[in-house]
Amino acid sequence: MSVRRLAPDHVQPASFAFDAANENWADRQIAKYPTGRQASAVIPLLWKAQEQHHGWLPRAAIEAVAKKLDMAPMRVMEIATFYTMFNLQPVGEHFIQLCGTTPCALRGAEAIRKVCEEVIGPQSTVSADGKLSWLEVECLGACCNAPMAQINFDYYEDLTPENFRALLDDLRHGRPTKPGPQVERSCSEPLGGGETLKDAALYDGTAVGAGDWQARIADQRKAAAEAAAAKAAAEAAVKAAEATPAAVEAKPATKTAAAGRPKPSGAGQPSSASQDTPAANGKVSAAAVKESAKPADATSATAAPAAGEPDAAAKNVTAPALPESKPELLTAARDGKPDDLSLI
């Protein structure tokens, strides 16, 4: 980032003050912010001060803005030296900012730069008549019409050494100029004119939107509303018919119960378990209760193991524990060679 310093003392004015119109404008800007937040207006006030003082900011203007906003002068100085929109050196009546970034460079910005050096002189110097000065800047966002330059507040695009030299001469002598493309181009259209929407029928109403299109759209909306009303009436009639007593009686009951119920607890459970689950027929007989109260036969309760499976006693046998052993510790490489990592 380039260092930005104030202009030398011999070109600095002794004082600065807003004129009456700009003073009133500055007060309106400050009034936009709450009490104690007037410092938020520092950039607009600096911009207006630069506009009043022939396009550049002297030290006296920076100090005057700081005093008006009750800010430390150094804080305002930090802002003025940071933003390149503020010119800290004198500029010409027509300040030319030439874009030198890639799109413009590819389209001939270097040739435009040479014209500036020949007609005006080095960067940041003002021509002898005070009319012109120039500076190379970063992208100004008009890449479609490169190369280009901003002169004061206007863009001049599609520059060539010839038309740019003529433009500078017109500016110097006060002749009117035409901002925008300097060739036969409309805005950012392709050179030679646009290539789309050439068929007038697309927008003159002869094809698209032909006839009484407003009445046609109104009829379509009316038909859609009538169809929606008819559908709603039919649905209401069906619901009303289903709500009659005869329709309610004829409607089959919804089956909510399960087809079967779980059986009572098995005989191996405690006697009270016979009451845990209702019988399949909804009743528990006295014989079933008596049968469930009998203690379970230990012999019958223990199921015989299937063929080929070990019995319970065999399953409960714990295998003898293997003695623990410490891993082998190496004091030297195996066989005097490093380990083969591919075997890991």
CSV table of C-alpha atoms in Angstrom, one decimal:
chain,number,residue,atom,x,y,z
A,1,MET,CA,0.0,0.0,0.0
A,2,SER,CA,1.4,3.4,-1.0
A,3,VAL,CA,2.2,6.0,1.6
A,4,ARG,CA,-0.1,9.0,1.5
A,5,ARG,CA,1.1,12.3,2.9
A,6,LEU,CA,-0.3,15.9,3.0
A,7,ALA,CA,0.9,18.4,0.4
A,8,PRO,CA,4.0,20.5,1.2
A,9,ASP,CA,3.5,23.5,3.4
A,10,HIS,CA,4.1,26.0,0.7
A,11,VAL,CA,0.9,24.9,-1.1
A,12,GLN,CA,-1.2,24.6,2.1
A,13,PRO,CA,-3.8,27.4,2.6
A,14,ALA,CA,-3.7,29.3,5.9
A,15,SER,CA,-7.3,28.5,6.8
A,16,PHE,CA,-10.5,26.8,5.7
A,17,ALA,CA,-14.1,27.4,6.4
A,18,PHE,CA,-17.3,26.0,4.8
A,19,ASP,CA,-19.3,28.6,2.9
A,20,ALA,CA,-22.9,29.3,4.0
A,21,ALA,CA,-24.5,26.6,1.7
A,22,ASN,CA,-22.1,23.9,2.7
A,23,GLU,CA,-22.2,24.8,6.4
A,24,ASN,CA,-26.0,24.3,6.2
A,25,TRP,CA,-25.5,21.0,4.3
A,26,ALA,CA,-23.0,19.8,6.9
A,27,ASP,CA,-25.4,20.6,9.8
A,28,ARG,CA,-28.1,18.5,8.1
A,29,GLN,CA,-25.7,15.6,7.8
A,30,ILE,CA,-24.7,15.7,11.5
A,31,ALA,CA,-28.4,15.9,12.5
A,32,LYS,CA,-28.9,12.4,11.0
A,33,TYR,CA,-27.0,10.8,13.9
A,34,PRO,CA,-27.8,10.6,17.6
A,35,THR,CA,-26.2,13.0,20.1
A,36,GLY,CA,-22.6,12.0,20.8
A,37,ARG,CA,-22.4,10.1,17.5
A,38,GLN,CA,-21.7,13.1,15.2
A,39,ALA,CA,-18.3,11.6,14.3
A,40,SER,CA,-20.3,9.3,11.9
A,41,ALA,CA,-20.6,12.2,9.5
A,42,VAL,CA,-16.8,12.6,9.1
A,43,ILE,CA,-16.6,11.1,5.6
A,44,PRO,CA,-19.5,13.2,4.1
A,45,LEU,CA,-18.0,16.3,5.6
A,46,LEU,CA,-14.5,15.6,4.3
A,47,TRP,CA,-15.9,14.9,0.8
A,48,LYS,CA,-17.8,18.2,0.8
A,49,ALA,CA,-14.7,20.0,2.0
A,50,GLN,CA,-12.7,18.5,-0.9
A,51,GLU,CA,-15.4,19.5,-3.3
A,52,GLN,CA,-15.3,23.1,-2.1
A,53,HIS,CA,-11.5,23.4,-2.1
A,54,HIS,CA,-10.9,22.7,-5.8
A,55,GLY,CA,-10.9,18.9,-5.5
A,56,TRP,CA,-8.3,18.3,-2.8
A,57,LEU,CA,-8.1,18.3,1.0
A,58,PRO,CA,-5.7,20.7,2.7
A,59,ARG,CA,-4.6,20.4,6.3
A,60,ALA,CA,-6.8,23.3,7.3
A,61,ALA,CA,-9.9,21.6,6.0
A,62,ILE,CA,-9.1,18.4,7.9
A,63,GLU,CA,-8.7,20.4,11.1
A,64,ALA,CA,-11.9,22.4,10.4
A,65,VAL,CA,-13.9,19.1,10.1
A,66,ALA,CA,-12.4,17.7,13.3
A,67,LYS,CA,-13.4,20.8,15.2
A,68,LYS,CA,-16.9,20.8,13.8
A,69,LEU,CA,-17.4,17.1,14.8
A,70,ASP,CA,-15.6,17.5,18.2
A,71,MET,CA,-13.0,14.9,17.1
A,72,ALA,CA,-9.2,14.7,17.6
A,73,PRO,CA,-7.5,16.1,14.4
A,74,MET,CA,-5.4,12.9,14.3
A,75,ARG,CA,-8.6,10.7,14.0
A,76,VAL,CA,-9.8,12.7,11.0
A,77,MET,CA,-6.2,12.7,9.5
A,78,GLU,CA,-6.3,8.8,9.7
A,79,ILE,CA,-9.5,8.7,7.7
A,80,ALA,CA,-8.3,11.2,5.1
A,81,THR,CA,-5.0,9.5,4.5
A,82,PHE,CA,-6.6,6.0,4.4
A,83,TYR,CA,-9.2,6.5,1.7
A,84,THR,CA,-7.9,7.2,-1.8
A,85,MET,CA,-11.1,9.0,-2.6
A,86,PHE,CA,-9.6,12.0,-0.8
A,87,ASN,CA,-6.9,13.8,-2.7
A,88,LEU,CA,-4.1,15.2,-0.5
A,89,GLN,CA,-2.3,17.0,-3.3
A,90,PRO,CA,-3.6,19.8,-5.6
A,91,VAL,CA,-5.4,18.5,-8.7
A,92,GLY,CA,-6.3,20.1,-12.0
A,93,GLU,CA,-9.7,21.5,-12.9
A,94,HIS,CA,-10.2,18.2,-14.7
A,95,PHE,CA,-8.8,15.4,-12.6
A,96,ILE,CA,-8.2,12.3,-14.7
A,97,GLN,CA,-8.1,8.9,-13.0
A,98,LEU,CA,-6.8,6.3,-15.5
A,99,CYS,CA,-7.6,2.7,-14.9
A,100,GLY,CA,-4.5,0.5,-15.3
A,101,THR,CA,-5.7,-2.9,-14.2
A,102,THR,CA,-5.7,-6.1,-16.3
A,103,PRO,CA,-8.8,-5.6,-18.6
A,104,CYS,CA,-7.8,-2.0,-19.4
A,105,ALA,CA,-4.2,-3.0,-19.8
A,106,LEU,CA,-5.1,-5.7,-22.2
A,107,ARG,CA,-7.2,-3.2,-24.2
A,108,GLY,CA,-4.5,-0.5,-24.6
A,109,ALA,CA,-4.3,1.4,-21.3
A,110,GLU,CA,-0.6,1.8,-21.7
A,111,ALA,CA,-1.0,3.9,-24.8
A,112,ILE,CA,-3.5,6.1,-23.0
A,113,ARG,CA,-1.0,6.5,-20.2
A,114,LYS,CA,1.6,7.7,-22.7
A,115,VAL,CA,-0.8,10.4,-23.9
A,116,CYS,CA,-1.3,11.6,-20.3
A,117,GLU,CA,2.5,11.9,-19.9
A,118,GLU,CA,2.9,13.8,-23.2
A,119,VAL,CA,0.0,16.2,-22.8
A,120,ILE,CA,-0.1,16.7,-19.0
A,121,GLY,CA,3.2,15.5,-17.5
A,122,PRO,CA,4.1,13.0,-14.8
A,123,GLN,CA,1.5,11.7,-12.4
A,124,SER,CA,0.2,13.9,-9.6
A,125,THR,CA,1.4,17.1,-11.3
A,126,VAL,CA,-0.9,19.8,-12.6
A,127,SER,CA,-0.5,21.2,-16.1
A,128,ALA,CA,0.9,24.7,-16.3
A,129,ASP,CA,-2.5,26.2,-17.1
A,130,GLY,CA,-4.1,24.4,-14.1
A,131,LYS,CA,-6.6,22.6,-16.3
A,132,LEU,CA,-5.4,19.0,-16.2
A,133,SER,CA,-3.9,16.4,-13.8
A,134,TRP,CA,-3.9,12.7,-13.8
A,135,LEU,CA,-3.3,9.6,-11.7
A,136,GLU,CA,-3.3,5.9,-12.4
A,137,VAL,CA,-5.9,4.0,-10.2
A,138,GLU,CA,-7.2,0.5,-9.6
A,139,CYS,CA,-10.2,-1.0,-11.3
A,140,LEU,CA,-13.2,1.4,-11.8
A,141,GLY,CA,-15.6,-1.3,-12.8
A,142,ALA,CA,-16.2,-0.5,-16.5
A,143,CYS,CA,-14.3,-3.5,-17.8
A,144,CYS,CA,-16.7,-4.1,-20.7
A,145,ASN,CA,-15.7,-0.8,-22.3
A,146,ALA,CA,-12.0,-0.9,-21.5
A,147,PRO,CA,-9.8,1.1,-21.6
A,148,MET,CA,-11.5,3.9,-19.7
A,149,ALA,CA,-10.9,6.8,-17.3
A,150,GLN,CA,-12.9,8.7,-14.8
A,151,ILE,CA,-12.7,12.5,-15.3
A,152,ASN,CA,-14.0,14.3,-12.2
A,153,PHE,CA,-17.4,12.5,-11.8
A,154,ASP,CA,-17.9,11.1,-15.3
A,155,TYR,CA,-16.7,7.9,-17.0
A,156,TYR,CA,-15.1,8.1,-20.5
A,157,GLU,CA,-14.9,4.7,-22.1
A,158,ASP,CA,-13.6,2.9,-25.2
A,159,LEU,CA,-10.6,5.2,-25.3
A,160,THR,CA,-8.0,5.2,-28.0
A,161,PRO,CA,-4.9,7.5,-28.2
A,162,GLU,CA,-6.6,9.5,-30.9
A,163,ASN,CA,-10.0,10.1,-29.3
A,164,PHE,CA,-8.4,10.6,-25.8
A,165,ARG,CA,-6.0,13.3,-27.1
A,166,ALA,CA,-9.0,15.0,-28.7
A,167,LEU,CA,-11.0,14.7,-25.4
A,168,LEU,CA,-8.2,16.3,-23.4
A,169,ASP,CA,-8.0,19.2,-25.9
A,170,ASP,CA,-11.8,19.8,-25.6
A,171,LEU,CA,-11.6,19.8,-21.8
A,172,ARG,CA,-8.7,22.2,-21.8
A,173,HIS,CA,-10.5,24.7,-24.0
A,174,GLY,CA,-13.9,24.3,-22.3
A,175,ARG,CA,-15.7,22.6,-25.2
A,176,PRO,CA,-18.6,20.2,-24.4
A,177,THR,CA,-17.8,16.5,-24.1
A,178,LYS,CA,-19.8,13.4,-24.2
A,179,PRO,CA,-19.3,11.0,-21.2
A,180,GLY,CA,-19.6,7.3,-21.8
A,181,PRO,CA,-18.4,5.3,-24.8
A,182,GLN,CA,-16.2,7.4,-27.2
A,183,VAL,CA,-17.1,5.1,-30.1
A,184,GLU,CA,-20.3,4.0,-31.8
A,185,ARG,CA,-21.6,1.9,-29.0
A,186,SER,CA,-24.7,2.2,-26.8
A,187,CYS,CA,-23.8,1.8,-23.2
A,188,SER,CA,-22.2,-1.6,-22.9
A,189,GLU,CA,-23.7,-3.3,-26.0
A,190,PRO,CA,-21.4,-5.2,-28.3
A,191,LEU,CA,-19.6,-3.1,-30.9
A,192,GLY,CA,-21.8,-2.9,-33.9
A,193,GLY,CA,-25.0,-3.0,-32.0
A,194,GLY,CA,-27.1,-5.5,-30.0
A,195,GLU,CA,-27.8,-9.0,-31.3
A,196,THR,CA,-30.9,-9.8,-29.2
A,197,LEU,CA,-34.6,-8.7,-29.4
A,198,LYS,CA,-34.3,-7.7,-33.1
A,199,ASP,CA,-37.7,-9.0,-33.9
A,200,ALA,CA,-40.1,-6.1,-33.2
A,201,ALA,CA,-43.0,-8.6,-32.9
A,202,LEU,CA,-41.6,-9.6,-29.5
A,203,TYR,CA,-42.4,-6.3,-27.9
A,204,ASP,CA,-44.8,-4.3,-30.2
A,205,GLY,CA,-47.9,-6.3,-29.2
A,206,THR,CA,-48.5,-7.9,-32.6
A,207,ALA,CA,-47.5,-11.4,-31.4
A,208,VAL,CA,-46.9,-11.4,-27.7
A,209,GLY,CA,-49.9,-9.9,-25.9
A,210,ALA,CA,-51.9,-9.5,-29.2
A,211,GLY,CA,-55.7,-8.8,-28.8
A,212,ASP,CA,-57.6,-7.8,-25.7
A,213,TRP,CA,-55.2,-9.5,-23.4
A,214,GLN,CA,-56.6,-7.9,-20.3
A,215,ALA,CA,-60.1,-9.3,-21.0
A,216,ARG,CA,-58.6,-12.7,-21.7
A,217,ILE,CA,-56.8,-12.8,-18.4
A,218,ALA,CA,-60.0,-11.6,-16.6
A,219,ASP,CA,-62.0,-14.5,-18.1
A,220,GLN,CA,-59.3,-17.0,-17.1
A,221,ARG,CA,-59.4,-15.8,-13.5
A,222,LYS,CA,-63.2,-15.9,-13.5
A,223,ALA,CA,-63.3,-19.5,-14.8
A,224,ALA,CA,-60.7,-20.5,-12.2
A,225,ALA,CA,-62.8,-18.9,-9.4
A,226,GLU,CA,-66.0,-20.6,-10.6
A,227,ALA,CA,-64.3,-24.0,-10.7
A,228,ALA,CA,-63.0,-23.6,-7.2
A,229,ALA,CA,-66.5,-22.6,-5.9
A,230,ALA,CA,-68.1,-25.7,-7.6
A,231,LYS,CA,-65.5,-28.0,-6.0
A,232,ALA,CA,-66.1,-26.6,-2.6
A,233,ALA,CA,-69.9,-26.9,-2.9
A,234,ALA,CA,-69.5,-30.6,-4.0
A,235,GLU,CA,-67.3,-31.4,-1.0
A,236,ALA,CA,-69.7,-29.7,1.4
A,237,ALA,CA,-72.6,-31.7,0.0
A,238,VAL,CA,-70.7,-35.0,0.5
A,239,LYS,CA,-70.0,-34.1,4.1
A,240,ALA,CA,-73.6,-33.1,4.8
A,241,ALA,CA,-74.9,-36.5,3.3
A,242,GLU,CA,-72.4,-38.5,5.5
A,243,ALA,CA,-73.7,-36.7,8.6
A,244,THR,CA,-77.4,-37.9,8.3
A,245,PRO,CA,-78.7,-40.5,11.0
A,246,ALA,CA,-79.3,-43.1,8.3
A,247,ALA,CA,-75.7,-42.8,7.0
A,248,VAL,CA,-74.3,-43.0,10.5
A,249,GLU,CA,-76.2,-46.2,11.3
A,250,ALA,CA,-75.3,-47.8,8.0
A,251,LYS,CA,-71.6,-47.1,8.4
A,252,PRO,CA,-69.7,-50.2,9.7
A,253,ALA,CA,-68.0,-49.9,13.1
A,254,THR,CA,-64.3,-49.5,13.1
A,255,LYS,CA,-62.4,-52.5,14.2
A,256,THR,CA,-60.2,-51.4,17.0
A,257,ALA,CA,-59.6,-54.6,19.0
A,258,ALA,CA,-57.0,-57.2,18.1
A,259,ALA,CA,-58.2,-60.5,16.6
A,260,GLY,CA,-56.7,-62.5,19.5
A,261,ARG,CA,-55.5,-61.9,23.0
A,262,PRO,CA,-52.4,-63.2,24.7
A,263,LYS,CA,-52.7,-66.4,26.7
A,264,PRO,CA,-52.4,-66.5,30.5
A,265,SER,CA,-49.0,-66.9,32.1
A,266,GLY,CA,-47.4,-70.3,32.0
A,267,ALA,CA,-47.5,-72.8,34.8
A,268,GLY,CA,-43.8,-72.1,35.7
A,269,GLN,CA,-44.7,-68.6,36.8
A,270,PRO,CA,-45.8,-67.7,40.4
A,271,SER,CA,-49.4,-68.3,41.3
A,272,SER,CA,-50.2,-64.6,41.1
A,273,ALA,CA,-49.1,-64.5,37.5
A,274,SER,CA,-52.2,-66.2,36.4
A,275,GLN,CA,-54.0,-62.9,36.8
A,276,ASP,CA,-51.4,-60.9,34.8
A,277,THR,CA,-53.0,-61.5,31.5
A,278,PRO,CA,-56.7,-62.1,30.7
A,279,ALA,CA,-57.7,-65.4,29.2
A,280,ALA,CA,-58.3,-65.7,25.5
A,281,ASN,CA,-62.1,-65.8,26.0
A,282,GLY,CA,-62.1,-63.0,28.5
A,283,LYS,CA,-62.8,-65.4,31.5
A,284,VAL,CA,-60.4,-67.3,33.9
A,285,SER,CA,-61.7,-70.7,35.0
A,286,ALA,CA,-61.2,-72.0,38.6
A,287,ALA,CA,-59.4,-75.1,37.1
A,288,ALA,CA,-56.9,-72.8,35.3
A,289,VAL,CA,-56.3,-70.9,38.5
A,290,LYS,CA,-55.7,-74.1,40.5
A,291,GLU,CA,-53.4,-75.5,37.8
A,292,SER,CA,-51.3,-72.4,37.7
A,293,ALA,CA,-50.9,-72.4,41.5
A,294,LYS,CA,-49.0,-75.7,41.4
A,295,PRO,CA,-45.2,-75.5,41.8
A,296,ALA,CA,-43.3,-76.1,38.6
A,297,ASP,CA,-41.6,-79.5,38.1
A,298,ALA,CA,-37.9,-78.9,38.3
A,299,THR,CA,-37.4,-81.9,36.1
A,300,SER,CA,-39.8,-80.8,33.4
A,301,ALA,CA,-38.8,-77.2,33.7
A,302,THR,CA,-35.3,-77.9,32.7
A,303,ALA,CA,-35.3,-78.6,29.0
A,304,ALA,CA,-33.0,-81.3,27.7
A,305,PRO,CA,-30.1,-79.9,25.6
A,306,ALA,CA,-30.3,-80.4,21.9
A,307,ALA,CA,-28.2,-83.0,20.3
A,308,GLY,CA,-24.6,-81.9,19.9
A,309,GLU,CA,-25.0,-79.0,22.4
A,310,PRO,CA,-23.2,-79.1,25.8
A,311,ASP,CA,-25.4,-79.3,28.8
A,312,ALA,CA,-25.6,-76.5,31.4
A,313,ALA,CA,-23.0,-78.0,33.6
A,314,ALA,CA,-20.6,-78.1,30.8
A,315,LYS,CA,-21.3,-74.5,29.9
A,316,ASN,CA,-20.6,-73.3,33.5
A,317,VAL,CA,-17.1,-74.9,33.5
A,318,THR,CA,-14.6,-72.1,33.6
A,319,ALA,CA,-11.4,-72.7,31.5
A,320,PRO,CA,-8.2,-72.5,33.4
A,321,ALA,CA,-6.5,-69.1,33.2
A,322,LEU,CA,-3.3,-68.9,31.2
A,323,PRO,CA,-0.3,-67.6,33.0
A,324,GLU,CA,0.6,-64.0,32.0
A,325,SER,CA,3.9,-63.4,30.3
A,326,LYS,CA,5.8,-60.2,29.5
A,327,PRO,CA,6.5,-59.4,25.8
A,328,GLU,CA,10.0,-60.0,24.6
A,329,LEU,CA,12.2,-56.9,24.9
A,330,LEU,CA,14.7,-56.3,22.1
A,331,THR,CA,18.2,-55.0,22.9
A,332,ALA,CA,19.3,-55.0,19.3
A,333,ALA,CA,17.8,-55.3,15.8
A,334,ARG,CA,16.5,-58.7,14.8
A,335,ASP,CA,19.2,-60.5,12.9
A,336,GLY,CA,21.1,-57.2,12.8
A,337,LYS,CA,18.6,-55.8,10.2
A,338,PRO,CA,15.8,-53.3,10.4
A,339,ASP,CA,12.2,-54.5,10.6
A,340,ASP,CA,10.4,-55.1,7.3
A,341,LEU,CA,7.5,-52.6,7.6
A,342,SER,CA,5.6,-54.4,4.8
A,343,LEU,CA,5.0,-57.3,7.2
A,344,ILE,CA,3.3,-55.1,9.8
